[in-house]
CSV table of C-alpha atoms in Angstrom, one decimal:
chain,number,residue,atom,x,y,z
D,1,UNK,CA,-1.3,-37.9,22.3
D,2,UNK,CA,-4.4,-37.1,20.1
D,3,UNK,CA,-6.7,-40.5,19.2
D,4,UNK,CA,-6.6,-41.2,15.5
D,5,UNK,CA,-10.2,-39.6,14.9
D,6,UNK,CA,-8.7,-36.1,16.5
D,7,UNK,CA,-6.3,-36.6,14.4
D,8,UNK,CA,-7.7,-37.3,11.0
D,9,UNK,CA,-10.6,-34.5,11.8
D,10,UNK,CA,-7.4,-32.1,12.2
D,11,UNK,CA,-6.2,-33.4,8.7
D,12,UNK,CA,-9.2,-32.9,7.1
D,13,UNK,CA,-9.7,-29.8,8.4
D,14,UNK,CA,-6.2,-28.4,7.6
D,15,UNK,CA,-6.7,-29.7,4.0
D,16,UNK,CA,-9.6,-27.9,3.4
D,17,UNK,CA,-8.2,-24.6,4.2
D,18,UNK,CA,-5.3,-25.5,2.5
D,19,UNK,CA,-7.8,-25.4,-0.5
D,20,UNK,CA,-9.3,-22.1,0.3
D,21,UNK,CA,-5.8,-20.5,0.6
D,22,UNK,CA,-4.7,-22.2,-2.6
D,23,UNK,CA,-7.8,-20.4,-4.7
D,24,UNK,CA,-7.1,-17.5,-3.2
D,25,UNK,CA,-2.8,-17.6,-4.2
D,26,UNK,CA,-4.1,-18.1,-7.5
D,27,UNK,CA,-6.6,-15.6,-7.4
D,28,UNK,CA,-4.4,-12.7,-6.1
D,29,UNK,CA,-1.7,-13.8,-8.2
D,30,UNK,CA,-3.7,-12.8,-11.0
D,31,UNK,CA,-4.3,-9.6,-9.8
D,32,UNK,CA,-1.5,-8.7,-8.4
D,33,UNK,CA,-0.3,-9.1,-12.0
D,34,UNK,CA,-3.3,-6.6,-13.8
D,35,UNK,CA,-2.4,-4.7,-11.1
D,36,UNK,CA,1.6,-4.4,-11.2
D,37,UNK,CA,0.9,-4.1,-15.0
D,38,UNK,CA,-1.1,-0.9,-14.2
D,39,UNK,CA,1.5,0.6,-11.4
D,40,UNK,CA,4.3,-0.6,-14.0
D,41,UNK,CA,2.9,0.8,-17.3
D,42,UNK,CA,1.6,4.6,-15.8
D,43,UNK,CA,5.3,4.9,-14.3
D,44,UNK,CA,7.2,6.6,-17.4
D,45,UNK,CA,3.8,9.0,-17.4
D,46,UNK,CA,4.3,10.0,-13.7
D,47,UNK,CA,8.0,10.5,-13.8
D,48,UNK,CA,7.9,12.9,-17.0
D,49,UNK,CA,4.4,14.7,-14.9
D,50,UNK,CA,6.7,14.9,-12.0
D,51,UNK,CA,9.7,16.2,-13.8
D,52,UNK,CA,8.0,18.7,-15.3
D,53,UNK,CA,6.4,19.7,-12.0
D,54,UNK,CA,10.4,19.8,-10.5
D,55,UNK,CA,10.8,22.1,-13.8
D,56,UNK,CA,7.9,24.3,-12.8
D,57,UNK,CA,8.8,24.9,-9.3
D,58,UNK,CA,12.5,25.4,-9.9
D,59,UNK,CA,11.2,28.4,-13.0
D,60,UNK,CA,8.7,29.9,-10.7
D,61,UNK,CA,11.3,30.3,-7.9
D,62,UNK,CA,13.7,32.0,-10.9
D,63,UNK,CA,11.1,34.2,-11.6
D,64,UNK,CA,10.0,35.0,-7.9
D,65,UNK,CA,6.3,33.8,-8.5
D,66,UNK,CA,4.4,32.0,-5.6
D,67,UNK,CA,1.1,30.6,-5.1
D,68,UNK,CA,-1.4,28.4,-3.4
D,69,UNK,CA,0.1,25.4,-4.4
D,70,UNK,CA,4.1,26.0,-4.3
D,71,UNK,CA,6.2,28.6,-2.3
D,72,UNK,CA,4.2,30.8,0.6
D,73,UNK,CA,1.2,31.3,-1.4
D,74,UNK,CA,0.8,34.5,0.3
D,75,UNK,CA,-1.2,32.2,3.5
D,76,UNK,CA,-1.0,33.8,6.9
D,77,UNK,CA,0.4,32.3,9.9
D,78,UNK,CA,-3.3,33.3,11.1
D,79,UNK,CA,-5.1,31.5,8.4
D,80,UNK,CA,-7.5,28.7,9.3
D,81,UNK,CA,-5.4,26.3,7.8
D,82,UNK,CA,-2.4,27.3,10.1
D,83,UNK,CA,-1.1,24.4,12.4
D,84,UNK,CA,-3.9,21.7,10.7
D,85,UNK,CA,-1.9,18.6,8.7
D,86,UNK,CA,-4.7,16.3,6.7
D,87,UNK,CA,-2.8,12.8,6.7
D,88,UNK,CA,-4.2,10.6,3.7
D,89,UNK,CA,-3.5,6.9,4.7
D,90,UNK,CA,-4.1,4.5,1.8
D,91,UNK,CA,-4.8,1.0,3.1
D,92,UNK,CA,-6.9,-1.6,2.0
D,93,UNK,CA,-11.0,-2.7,2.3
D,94,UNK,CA,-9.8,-6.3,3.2
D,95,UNK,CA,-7.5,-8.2,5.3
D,96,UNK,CA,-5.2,-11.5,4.5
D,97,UNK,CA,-2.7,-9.1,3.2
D,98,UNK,CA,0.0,-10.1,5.7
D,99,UNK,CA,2.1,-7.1,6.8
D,100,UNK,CA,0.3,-4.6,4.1
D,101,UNK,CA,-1.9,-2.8,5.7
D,102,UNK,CA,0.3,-3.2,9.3
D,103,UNK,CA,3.4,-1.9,8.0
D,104,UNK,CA,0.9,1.6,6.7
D,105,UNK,CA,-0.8,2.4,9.7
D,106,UNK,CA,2.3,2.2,12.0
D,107,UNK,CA,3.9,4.6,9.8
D,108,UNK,CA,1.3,6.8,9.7
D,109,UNK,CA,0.7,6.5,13.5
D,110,UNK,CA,4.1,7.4,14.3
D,111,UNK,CA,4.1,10.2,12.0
D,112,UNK,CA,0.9,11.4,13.2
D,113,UNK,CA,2.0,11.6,16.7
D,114,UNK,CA,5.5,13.4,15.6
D,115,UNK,CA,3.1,15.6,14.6
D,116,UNK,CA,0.9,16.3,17.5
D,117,UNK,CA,4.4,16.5,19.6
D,118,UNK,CA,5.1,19.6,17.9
D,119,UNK,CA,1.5,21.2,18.6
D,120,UNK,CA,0.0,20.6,15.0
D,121,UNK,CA,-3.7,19.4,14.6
D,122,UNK,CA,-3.5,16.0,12.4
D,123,UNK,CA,-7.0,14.7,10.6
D,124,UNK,CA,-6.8,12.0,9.3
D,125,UNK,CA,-7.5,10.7,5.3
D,126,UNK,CA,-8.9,7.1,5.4
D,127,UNK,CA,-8.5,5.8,2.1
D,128,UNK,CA,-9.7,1.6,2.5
D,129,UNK,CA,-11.5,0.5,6.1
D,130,UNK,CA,-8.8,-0.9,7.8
D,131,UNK,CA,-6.8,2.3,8.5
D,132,UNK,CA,-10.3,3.9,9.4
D,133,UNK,CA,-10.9,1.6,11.9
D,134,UNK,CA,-7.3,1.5,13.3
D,135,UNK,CA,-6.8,5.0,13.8
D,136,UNK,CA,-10.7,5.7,14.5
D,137,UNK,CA,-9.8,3.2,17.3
D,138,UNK,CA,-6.3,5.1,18.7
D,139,UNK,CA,-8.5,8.5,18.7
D,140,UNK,CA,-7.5,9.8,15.5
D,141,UNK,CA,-10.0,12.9,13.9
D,142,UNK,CA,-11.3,11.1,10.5
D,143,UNK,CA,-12.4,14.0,8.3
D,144,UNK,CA,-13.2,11.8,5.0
D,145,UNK,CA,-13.3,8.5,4.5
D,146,UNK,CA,-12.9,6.6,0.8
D,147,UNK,CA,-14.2,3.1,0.9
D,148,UNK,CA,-15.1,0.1,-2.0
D,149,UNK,CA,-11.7,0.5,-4.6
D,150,UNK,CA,-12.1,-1.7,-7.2
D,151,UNK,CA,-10.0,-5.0,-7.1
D,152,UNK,CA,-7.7,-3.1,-10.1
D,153,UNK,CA,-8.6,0.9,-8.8
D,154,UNK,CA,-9.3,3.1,-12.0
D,155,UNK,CA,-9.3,6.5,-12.6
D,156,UNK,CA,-13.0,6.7,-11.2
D,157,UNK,CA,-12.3,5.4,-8.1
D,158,UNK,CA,-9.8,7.6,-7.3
D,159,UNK,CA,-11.3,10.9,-8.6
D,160,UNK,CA,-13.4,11.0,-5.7
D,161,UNK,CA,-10.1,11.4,-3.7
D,162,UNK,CA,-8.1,14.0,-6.1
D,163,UNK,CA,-11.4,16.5,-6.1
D,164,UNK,CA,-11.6,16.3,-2.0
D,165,UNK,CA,-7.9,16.9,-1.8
D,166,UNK,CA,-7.8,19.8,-4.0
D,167,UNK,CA,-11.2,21.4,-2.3
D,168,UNK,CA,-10.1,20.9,1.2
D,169,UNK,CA,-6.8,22.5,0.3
D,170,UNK,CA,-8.2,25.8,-2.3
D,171,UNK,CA,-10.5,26.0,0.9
D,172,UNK,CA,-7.7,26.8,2.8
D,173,UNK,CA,-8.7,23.8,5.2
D,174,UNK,CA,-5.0,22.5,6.2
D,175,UNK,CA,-1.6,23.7,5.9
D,176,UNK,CA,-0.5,20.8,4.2
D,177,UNK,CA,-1.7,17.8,3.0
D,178,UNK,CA,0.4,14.3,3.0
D,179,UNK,CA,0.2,10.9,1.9
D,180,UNK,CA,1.2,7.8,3.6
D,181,UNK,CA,1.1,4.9,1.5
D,182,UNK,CA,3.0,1.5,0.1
D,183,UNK,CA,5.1,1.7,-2.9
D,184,UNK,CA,5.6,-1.1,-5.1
D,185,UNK,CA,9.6,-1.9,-5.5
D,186,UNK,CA,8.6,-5.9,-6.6
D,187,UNK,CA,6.7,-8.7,-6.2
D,188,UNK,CA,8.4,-9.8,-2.9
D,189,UNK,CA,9.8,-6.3,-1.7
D,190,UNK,CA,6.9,-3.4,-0.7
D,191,UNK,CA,8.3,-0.6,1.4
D,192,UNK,CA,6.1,2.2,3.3
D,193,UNK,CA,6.7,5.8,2.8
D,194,UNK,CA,4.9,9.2,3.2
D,195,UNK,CA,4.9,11.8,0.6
D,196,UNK,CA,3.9,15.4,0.7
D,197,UNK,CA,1.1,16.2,-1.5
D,198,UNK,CA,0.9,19.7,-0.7
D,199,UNK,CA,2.3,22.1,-1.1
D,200,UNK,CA,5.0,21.2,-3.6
D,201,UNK,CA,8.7,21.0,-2.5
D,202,UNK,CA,11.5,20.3,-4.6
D,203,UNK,CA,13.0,17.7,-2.2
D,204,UNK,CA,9.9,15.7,-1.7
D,205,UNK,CA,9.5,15.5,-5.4
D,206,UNK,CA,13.1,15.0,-6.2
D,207,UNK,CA,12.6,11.3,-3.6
D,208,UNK,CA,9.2,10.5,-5.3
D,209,UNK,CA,10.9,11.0,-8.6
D,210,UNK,CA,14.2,8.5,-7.2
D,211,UNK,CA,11.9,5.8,-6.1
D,212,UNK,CA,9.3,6.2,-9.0
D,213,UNK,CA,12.1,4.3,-11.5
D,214,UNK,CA,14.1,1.2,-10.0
D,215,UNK,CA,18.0,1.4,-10.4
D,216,UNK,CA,17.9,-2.3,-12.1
D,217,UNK,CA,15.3,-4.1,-14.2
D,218,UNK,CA,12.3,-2.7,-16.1
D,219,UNK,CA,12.0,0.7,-16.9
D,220,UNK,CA,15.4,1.2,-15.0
D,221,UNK,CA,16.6,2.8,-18.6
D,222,UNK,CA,14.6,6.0,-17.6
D,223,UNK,CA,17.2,6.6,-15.5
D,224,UNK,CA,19.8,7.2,-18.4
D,225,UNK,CA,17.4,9.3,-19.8
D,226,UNK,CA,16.5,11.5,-17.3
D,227,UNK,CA,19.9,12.7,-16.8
D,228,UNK,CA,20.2,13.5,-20.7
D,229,UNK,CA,16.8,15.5,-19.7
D,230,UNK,CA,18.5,17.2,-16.8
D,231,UNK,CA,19.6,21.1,-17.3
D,232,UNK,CA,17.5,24.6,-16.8
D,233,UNK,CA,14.2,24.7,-18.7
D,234,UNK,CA,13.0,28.7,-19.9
D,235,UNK,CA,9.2,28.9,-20.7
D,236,UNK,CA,7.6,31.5,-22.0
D,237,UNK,CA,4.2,31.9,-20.5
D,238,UNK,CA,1.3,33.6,-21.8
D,239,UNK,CA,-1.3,35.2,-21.0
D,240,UNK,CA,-0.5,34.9,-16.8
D,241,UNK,CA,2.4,32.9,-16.0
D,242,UNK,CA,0.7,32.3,-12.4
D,243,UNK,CA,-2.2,31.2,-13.7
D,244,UNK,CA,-1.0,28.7,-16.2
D,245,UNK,CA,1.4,27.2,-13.3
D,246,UNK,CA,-1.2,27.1,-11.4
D,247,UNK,CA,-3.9,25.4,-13.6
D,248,UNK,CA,-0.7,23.4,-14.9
D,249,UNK,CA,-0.1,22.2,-10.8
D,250,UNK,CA,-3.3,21.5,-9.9
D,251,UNK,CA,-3.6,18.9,-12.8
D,252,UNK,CA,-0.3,17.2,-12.2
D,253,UNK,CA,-0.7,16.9,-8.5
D,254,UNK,CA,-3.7,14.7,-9.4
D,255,UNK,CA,-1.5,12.2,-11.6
D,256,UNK,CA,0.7,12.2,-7.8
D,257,UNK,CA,-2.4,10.9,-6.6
D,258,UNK,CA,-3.1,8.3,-9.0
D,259,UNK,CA,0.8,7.0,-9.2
D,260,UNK,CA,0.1,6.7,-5.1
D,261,UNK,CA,-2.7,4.9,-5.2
D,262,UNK,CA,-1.4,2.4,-8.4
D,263,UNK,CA,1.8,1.7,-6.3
D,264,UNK,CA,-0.2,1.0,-3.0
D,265,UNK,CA,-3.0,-1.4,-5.2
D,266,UNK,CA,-0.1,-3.2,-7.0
D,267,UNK,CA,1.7,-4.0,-3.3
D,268,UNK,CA,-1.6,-5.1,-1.7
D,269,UNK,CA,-2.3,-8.1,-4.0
D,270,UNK,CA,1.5,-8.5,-4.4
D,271,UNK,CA,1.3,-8.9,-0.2
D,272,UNK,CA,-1.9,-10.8,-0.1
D,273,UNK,CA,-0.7,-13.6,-2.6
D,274,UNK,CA,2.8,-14.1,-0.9
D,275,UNK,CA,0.6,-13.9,2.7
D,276,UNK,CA,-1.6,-17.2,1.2
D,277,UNK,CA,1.3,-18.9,-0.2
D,278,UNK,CA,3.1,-18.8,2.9
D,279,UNK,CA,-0.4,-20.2,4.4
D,280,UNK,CA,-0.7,-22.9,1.6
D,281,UNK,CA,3.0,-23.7,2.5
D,282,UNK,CA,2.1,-23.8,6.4
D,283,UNK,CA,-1.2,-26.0,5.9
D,284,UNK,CA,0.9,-28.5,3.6
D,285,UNK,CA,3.6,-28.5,6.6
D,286,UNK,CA,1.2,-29.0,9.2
D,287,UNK,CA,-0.7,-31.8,7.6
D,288,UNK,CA,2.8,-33.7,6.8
D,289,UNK,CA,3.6,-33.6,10.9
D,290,UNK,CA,0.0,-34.5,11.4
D,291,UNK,CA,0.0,-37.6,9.2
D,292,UNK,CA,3.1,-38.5,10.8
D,293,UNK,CA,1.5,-38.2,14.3
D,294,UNK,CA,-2.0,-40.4,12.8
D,295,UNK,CA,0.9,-42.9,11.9
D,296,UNK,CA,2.3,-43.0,14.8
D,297,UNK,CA,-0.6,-43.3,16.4
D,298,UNK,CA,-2.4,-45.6,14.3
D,299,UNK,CA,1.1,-48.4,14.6
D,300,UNK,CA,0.6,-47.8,18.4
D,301,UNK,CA,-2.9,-49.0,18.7
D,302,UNK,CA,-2.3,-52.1,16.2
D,303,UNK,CA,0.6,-53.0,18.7
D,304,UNK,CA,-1.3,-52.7,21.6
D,305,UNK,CA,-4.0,-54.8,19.8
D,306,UNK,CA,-1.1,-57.3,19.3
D,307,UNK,CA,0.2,-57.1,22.4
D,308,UNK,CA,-3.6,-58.0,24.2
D,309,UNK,CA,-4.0,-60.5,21.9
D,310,UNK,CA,-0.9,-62.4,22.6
D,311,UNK,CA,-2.0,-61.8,26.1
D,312,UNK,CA,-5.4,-63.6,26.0
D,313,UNK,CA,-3.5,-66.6,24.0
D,314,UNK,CA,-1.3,-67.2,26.8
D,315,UNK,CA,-3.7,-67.1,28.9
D,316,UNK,CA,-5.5,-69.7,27.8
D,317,UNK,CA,-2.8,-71.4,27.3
D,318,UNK,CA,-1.6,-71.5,31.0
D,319,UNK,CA,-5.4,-72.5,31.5
């Protein structure tokens, strides 16, 4: 058994980070609120975006028009872009997020690898420095990296992002380009899930449109809603209706972005202040079992003080 100096150095010690993890509870639990409150609030605005991006795709199929960024686009099987996948992976700059930024970057490993099974050419995205330097470290090709979010990420830290995605992918660079990231369901639930950016598909928007608005709770009545909403939608489009979907696309696909990105922020702090309450909880367990242990060892040197004194007594005694 450890002396009673061991042990009151390990109780000390425990305490104090005990404090540290404390601050930082309260610190992430104050922005994991800004945050939710920004994932939460630009949620009705993505599902109408998306909607009418599902609306777009489903007239321009009706009306047999195609371009760069839905149906073939007219691209080659011997375009440069053939067989080359950009994979964005949004993580985070920081660690002490618990099983954030893990839960991410085996996703995107495993997808990543599905992919080069099937011959195509992955790149890889690195949106935060911990997926950089995971899949820098399993030999993945980084062909961007997007570092220093703000704690809340705004509109300018992300546009960095949206104008590289739609470059690479007017330039013909990659086939397709898709996003693996953490939505936000709550506070205590964050689940994984990759998304394809580009080139629109009616499924893929159809799921991000499901998961964007949760079946119970707030905002859940965008669900009734939606399906008043639902039916065929005729525009009349002027002066080039592939333009104007075009143009209208390209704009939209940027607000896909920026829900991604809002989901992944508000699930970060949501995961980093449950990761330092369950430390908090931990330290305050550990330093219970310790203080029993000081006890224990603390009675056990006073009785064997005791016992040595009664010893000496009788021993003079007998003398």
């Amino acid at each position: 058994m450890a002396s009673s100096r061991q042990l009151k150095t390990k109780i000390r010690a425990v305490g104090n980070i005990k404090q540290i993890t404390k601050a930082m509870q309260m610190v992430a639990a104050t922005k994991m609120r800004r945050a939710q409150e920004a994932a939460l609030h630009a949620r009705p605005y993505a599902k109408k975006a998306f909607s009418l991006l599902l609306h777009l795709l489903q007239y321009a199929k009706v009306e047999g028009i195609s371009g760069i960024y839905f149906g073939n686009g007219g691209r080659a099987a011997i375009a440069p872009a053939f067989g080359k996948v950009a994979l964005v992976v949004v993580t985070s700059d920081k660690g002490l997020a618990g099983s954030f930024n893990s839960a991410v970057l085996r996703l995107a490993n495993r997808w990543r690898e599905e992919m080069e099974q099937e011959g195509k050419q992955v790149e890889i995205v690195a949106v935060g420095k911990k997926g950089k330097d995971f899949l820098r470290a399993r030999g993945a090709v980084i062909a961007a990296e997007f570092f220093r979010f703000s704690d809340i990420a705004m509109l300018s830290d992300i546009m960095p992002l949206m104008e590289w995605i739609g470059r690479a992918y007017d330039e013909n660079r990659y086939e397709k380009i898709v996003c693996c990231s953490m939505h936000f369901i709550s506070a205590l639930i964050q689940r994984p899930a990759i998304h394809q950016i580009l080139p629109l598909e009616k499924e893929g928007l159809e799921s991000i449109i499901e998961s964007i608005v949760p079946k119970t709770g707030r905002y859940s009545e965008l669900v009734k809603q939606e399906k008043k909403d639902q039916g065929s939608v005729s525009y009349l489009l002027e002066p080039s209706a592939k333009e104007i979907l075009e143009q209208l696309m390209r704009d939209l696909i940027r607000v896909l972005i920026v829900h991604l990105v809002f989901e992944s922020n508000a699930s970060e702090h949501s995961a980093r202040m449950i990761a330092m309450k369950n430390a908090s909880e931990n330290a305050e367990e550990l330093m219970r079992v310790l203080n029993l242990q000081w006890n224990k060892a603390r009675q056990a040197a006073i009785t064997q003080e005791l016992a040595e004194i009664s010893t000496a007594k009788e021993a003079l005694t007998a003398e």
